[in-house]
Structures are given as C-alpha cells and as structure tokens.
JSON list of C-alpha atoms in Angstrom, two decimals:
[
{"chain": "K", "resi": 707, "resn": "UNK", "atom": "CA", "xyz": [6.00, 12.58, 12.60]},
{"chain": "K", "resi": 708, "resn": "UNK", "atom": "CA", "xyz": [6.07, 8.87, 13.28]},
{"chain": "K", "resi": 709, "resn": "UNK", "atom": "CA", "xyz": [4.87, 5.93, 10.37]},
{"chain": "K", "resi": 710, "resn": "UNK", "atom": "CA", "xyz": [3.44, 2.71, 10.99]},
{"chain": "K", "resi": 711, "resn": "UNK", "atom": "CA", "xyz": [2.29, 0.58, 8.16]},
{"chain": "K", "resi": 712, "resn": "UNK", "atom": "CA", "xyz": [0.13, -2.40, 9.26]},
{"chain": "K", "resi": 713, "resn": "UNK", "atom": "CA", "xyz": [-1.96, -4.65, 7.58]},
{"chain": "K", "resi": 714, "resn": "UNK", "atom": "CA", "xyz": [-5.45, -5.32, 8.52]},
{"chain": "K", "resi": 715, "resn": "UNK", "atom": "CA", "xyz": [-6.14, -8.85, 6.63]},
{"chain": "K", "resi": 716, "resn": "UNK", "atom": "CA", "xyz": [-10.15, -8.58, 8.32]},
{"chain": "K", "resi": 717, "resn": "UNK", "atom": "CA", "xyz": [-10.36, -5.76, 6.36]},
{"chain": "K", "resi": 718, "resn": "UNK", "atom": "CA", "xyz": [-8.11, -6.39, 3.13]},
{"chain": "K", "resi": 719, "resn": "UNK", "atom": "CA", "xyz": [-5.83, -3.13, 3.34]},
{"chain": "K", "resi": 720, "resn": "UNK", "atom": "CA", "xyz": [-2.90, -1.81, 4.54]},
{"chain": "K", "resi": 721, "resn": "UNK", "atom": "CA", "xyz": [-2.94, 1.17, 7.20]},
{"chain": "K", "resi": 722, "resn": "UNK", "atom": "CA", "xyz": [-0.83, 3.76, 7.77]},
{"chain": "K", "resi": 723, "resn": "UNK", "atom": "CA", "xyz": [-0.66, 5.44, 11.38]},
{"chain": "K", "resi": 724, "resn": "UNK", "atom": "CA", "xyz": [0.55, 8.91, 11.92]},
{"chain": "K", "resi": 725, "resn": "UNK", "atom": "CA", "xyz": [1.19, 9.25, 15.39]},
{"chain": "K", "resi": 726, "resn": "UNK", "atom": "CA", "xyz": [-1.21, 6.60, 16.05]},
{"chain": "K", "resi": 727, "resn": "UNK", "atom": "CA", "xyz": [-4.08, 8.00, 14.19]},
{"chain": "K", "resi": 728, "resn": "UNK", "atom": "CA", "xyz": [-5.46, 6.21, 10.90]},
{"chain": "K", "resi": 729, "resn": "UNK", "atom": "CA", "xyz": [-4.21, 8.26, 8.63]},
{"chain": "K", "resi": 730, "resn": "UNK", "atom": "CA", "xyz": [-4.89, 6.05, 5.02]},
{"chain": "K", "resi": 731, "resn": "UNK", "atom": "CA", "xyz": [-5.16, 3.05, 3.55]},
{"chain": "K", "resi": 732, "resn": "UNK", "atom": "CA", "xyz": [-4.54, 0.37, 0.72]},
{"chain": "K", "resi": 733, "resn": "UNK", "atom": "CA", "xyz": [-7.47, -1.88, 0.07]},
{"chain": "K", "resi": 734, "resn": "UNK", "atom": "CA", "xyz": [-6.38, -5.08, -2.10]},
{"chain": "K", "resi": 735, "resn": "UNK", "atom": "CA", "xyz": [-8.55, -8.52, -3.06]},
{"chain": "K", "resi": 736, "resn": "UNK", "atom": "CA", "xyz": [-6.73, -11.50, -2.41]},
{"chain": "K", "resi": 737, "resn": "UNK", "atom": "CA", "xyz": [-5.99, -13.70, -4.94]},
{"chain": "K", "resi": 738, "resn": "UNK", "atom": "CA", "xyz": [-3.35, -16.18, -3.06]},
{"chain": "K", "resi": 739, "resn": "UNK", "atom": "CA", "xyz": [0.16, -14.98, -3.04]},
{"chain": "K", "resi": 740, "resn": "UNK", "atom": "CA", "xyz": [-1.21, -12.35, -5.07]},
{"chain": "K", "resi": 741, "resn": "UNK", "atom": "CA", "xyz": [-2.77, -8.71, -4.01]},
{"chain": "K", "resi": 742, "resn": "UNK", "atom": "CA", "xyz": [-4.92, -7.24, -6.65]},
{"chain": "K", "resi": 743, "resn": "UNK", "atom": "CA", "xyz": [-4.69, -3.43, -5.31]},
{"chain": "K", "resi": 744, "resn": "UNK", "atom": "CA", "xyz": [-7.44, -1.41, -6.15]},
{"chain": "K", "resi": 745, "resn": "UNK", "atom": "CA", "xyz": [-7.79, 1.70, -4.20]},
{"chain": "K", "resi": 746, "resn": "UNK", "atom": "CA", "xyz": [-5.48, 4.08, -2.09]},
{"chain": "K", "resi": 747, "resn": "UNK", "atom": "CA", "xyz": [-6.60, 6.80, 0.47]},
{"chain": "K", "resi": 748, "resn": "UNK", "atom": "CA", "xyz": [-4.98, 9.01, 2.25]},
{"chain": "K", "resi": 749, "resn": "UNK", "atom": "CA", "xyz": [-6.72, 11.51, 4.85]},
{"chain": "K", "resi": 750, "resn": "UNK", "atom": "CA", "xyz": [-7.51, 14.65, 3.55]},
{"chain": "K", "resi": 751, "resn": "UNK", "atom": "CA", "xyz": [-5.15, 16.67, 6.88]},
{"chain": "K", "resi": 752, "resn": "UNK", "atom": "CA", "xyz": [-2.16, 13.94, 6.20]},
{"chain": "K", "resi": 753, "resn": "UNK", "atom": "CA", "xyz": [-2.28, 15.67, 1.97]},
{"chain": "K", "resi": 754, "resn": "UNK", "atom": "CA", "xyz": [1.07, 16.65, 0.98]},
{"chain": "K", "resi": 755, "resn": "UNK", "atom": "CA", "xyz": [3.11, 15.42, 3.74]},
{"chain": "K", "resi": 756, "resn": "UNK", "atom": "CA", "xyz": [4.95, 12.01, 2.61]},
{"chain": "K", "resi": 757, "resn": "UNK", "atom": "CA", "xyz": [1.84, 9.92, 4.00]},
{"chain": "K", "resi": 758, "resn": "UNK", "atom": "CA", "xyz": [0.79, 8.52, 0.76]},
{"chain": "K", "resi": 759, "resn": "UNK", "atom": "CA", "xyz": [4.51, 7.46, -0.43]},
{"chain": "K", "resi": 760, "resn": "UNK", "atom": "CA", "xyz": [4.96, 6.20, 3.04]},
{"chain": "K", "resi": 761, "resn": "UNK", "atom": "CA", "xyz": [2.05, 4.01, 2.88]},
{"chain": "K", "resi": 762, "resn": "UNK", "atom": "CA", "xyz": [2.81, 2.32, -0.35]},
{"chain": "K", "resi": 763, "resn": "UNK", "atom": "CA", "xyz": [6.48, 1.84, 0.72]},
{"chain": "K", "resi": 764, "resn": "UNK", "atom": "CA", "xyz": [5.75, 0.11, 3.65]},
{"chain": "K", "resi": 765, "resn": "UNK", "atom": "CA", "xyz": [3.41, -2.44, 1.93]},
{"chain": "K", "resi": 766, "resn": "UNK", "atom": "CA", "xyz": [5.58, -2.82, -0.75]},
{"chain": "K", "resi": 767, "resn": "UNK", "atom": "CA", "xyz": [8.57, -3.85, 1.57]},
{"chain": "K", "resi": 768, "resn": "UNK", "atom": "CA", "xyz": [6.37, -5.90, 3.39]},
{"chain": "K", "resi": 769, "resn": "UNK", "atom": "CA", "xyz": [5.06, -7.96, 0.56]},
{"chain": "K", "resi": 770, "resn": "UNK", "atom": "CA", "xyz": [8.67, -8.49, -0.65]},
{"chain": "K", "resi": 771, "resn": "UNK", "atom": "CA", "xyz": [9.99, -9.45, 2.98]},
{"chain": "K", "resi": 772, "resn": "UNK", "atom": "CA", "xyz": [7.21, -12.44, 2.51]},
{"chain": "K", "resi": 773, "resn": "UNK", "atom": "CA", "xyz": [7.34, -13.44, -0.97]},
{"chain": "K", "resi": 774, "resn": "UNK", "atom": "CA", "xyz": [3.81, -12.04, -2.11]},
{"chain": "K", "resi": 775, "resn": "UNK", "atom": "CA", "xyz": [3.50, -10.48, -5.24]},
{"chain": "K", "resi": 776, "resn": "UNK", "atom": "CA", "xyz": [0.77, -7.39, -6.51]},
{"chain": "K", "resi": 777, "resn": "UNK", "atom": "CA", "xyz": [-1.80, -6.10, -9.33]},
{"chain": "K", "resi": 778, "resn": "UNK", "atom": "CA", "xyz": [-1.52, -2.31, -9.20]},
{"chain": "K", "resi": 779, "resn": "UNK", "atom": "CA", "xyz": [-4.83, -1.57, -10.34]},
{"chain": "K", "resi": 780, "resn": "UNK", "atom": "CA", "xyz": [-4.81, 1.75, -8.10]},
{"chain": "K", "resi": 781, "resn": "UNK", "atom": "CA", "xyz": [-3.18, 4.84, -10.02]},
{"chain": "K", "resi": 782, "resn": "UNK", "atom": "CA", "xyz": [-1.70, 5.55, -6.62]},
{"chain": "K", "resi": 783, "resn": "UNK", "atom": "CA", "xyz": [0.37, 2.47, -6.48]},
{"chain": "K", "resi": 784, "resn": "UNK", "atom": "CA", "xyz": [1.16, 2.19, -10.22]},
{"chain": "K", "resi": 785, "resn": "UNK", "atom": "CA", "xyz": [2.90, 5.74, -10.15]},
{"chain": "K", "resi": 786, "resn": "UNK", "atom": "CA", "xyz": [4.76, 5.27, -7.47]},
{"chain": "K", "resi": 787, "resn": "UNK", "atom": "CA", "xyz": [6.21, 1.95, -8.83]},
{"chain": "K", "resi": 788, "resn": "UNK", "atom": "CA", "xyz": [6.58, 4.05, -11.92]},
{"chain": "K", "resi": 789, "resn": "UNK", "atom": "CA", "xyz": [8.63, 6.01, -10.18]},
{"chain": "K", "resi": 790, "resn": "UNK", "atom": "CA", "xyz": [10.64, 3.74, -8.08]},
{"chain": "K", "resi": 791, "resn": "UNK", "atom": "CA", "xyz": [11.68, 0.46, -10.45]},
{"chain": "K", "resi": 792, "resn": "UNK", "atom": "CA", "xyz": [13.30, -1.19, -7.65]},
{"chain": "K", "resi": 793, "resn": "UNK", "atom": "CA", "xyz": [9.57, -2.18, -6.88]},
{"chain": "K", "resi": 794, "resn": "UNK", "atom": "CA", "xyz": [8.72, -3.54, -10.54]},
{"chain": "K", "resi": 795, "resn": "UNK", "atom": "CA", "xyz": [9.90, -7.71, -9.59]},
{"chain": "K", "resi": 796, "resn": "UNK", "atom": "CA", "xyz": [6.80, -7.39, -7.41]},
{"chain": "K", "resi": 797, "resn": "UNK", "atom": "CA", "xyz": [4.27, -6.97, -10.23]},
{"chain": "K", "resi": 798, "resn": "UNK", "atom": "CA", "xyz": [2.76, -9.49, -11.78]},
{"chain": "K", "resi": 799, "resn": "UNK", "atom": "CA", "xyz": [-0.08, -9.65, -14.81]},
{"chain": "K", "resi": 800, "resn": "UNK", "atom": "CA", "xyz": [-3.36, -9.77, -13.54]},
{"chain": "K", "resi": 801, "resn": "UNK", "atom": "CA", "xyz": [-4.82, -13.30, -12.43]}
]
C-alpha cells in the first residue's frame, strides 16, 4: 500500500491517496501562517489500516518543512499530537 499526502489549497484540506484513490482528508481554515484544523476523514474501506496516522503525519511534516504552524481543533489531530510530542512546536493558541 502506497501514501501520498497532498494538499488541495482550492479546497482547504490535505488528501491522502492510497494507491491513487482519495482515501481521506484534513479540512483546515486559513488564518495566514496559521491552519485552524477542524475536521479529519478517513474512508470508511481505508478504517484500521494506518490511513488516518498517515494522513496527519504527512501534513504535519509538511507544515514544518515550510514554517506554518496549526489549531488542532479536530480530535483526530489533537490525539495524535498527543501521542507524538515531537509534533507539539507546531501548535499554536488559537487566533
């Protein structure tokens, strides 16, 4: 199983691709450097399989790479940087 994380600015999210097929997304608001992130989704047959932690990985690291920070409003995104502090320089208080 191949990942690609992408992000679709037109649309305000981050995708993941499995294999080339849309398998979830990341929808944020802009707010500058800044991504409020409000809501993560992950296709019900991609469920148990990595997809989610995948997709909030790649975002993450792509974010850092280019100096932006983030709002996790999502659950999703808050656990995860619960669960992996190396993430936490990236949040910021809400704007």
């Amino acid at each position: 199983m191949s990942f690609l994380v992408e992000e679709n600015p037109a649309e305000h999210r981050f995708e993941i691709l499995v294999d080339d097929a849309l398998a979830g997304f990341t929808a944020y608001l802009p707010r500058g450097e800044v991504l409020v992130f409000t809501h993560t989704e992950v296709d019900d047959r991609f469920q148990g399989r990595g997809v989610g932690a995948a997709l909030i990985q790649g975002t993450l690291d792509q974010i850092r790479a280019r100096g932006g920070r983030v709002v996790p409003r999502c659950p999703f995104m808050a656990a995860f940087i619960e669960r992996h502090p190396d993430y936490a320089d990236l949040v910021v208080p809400a704007p």
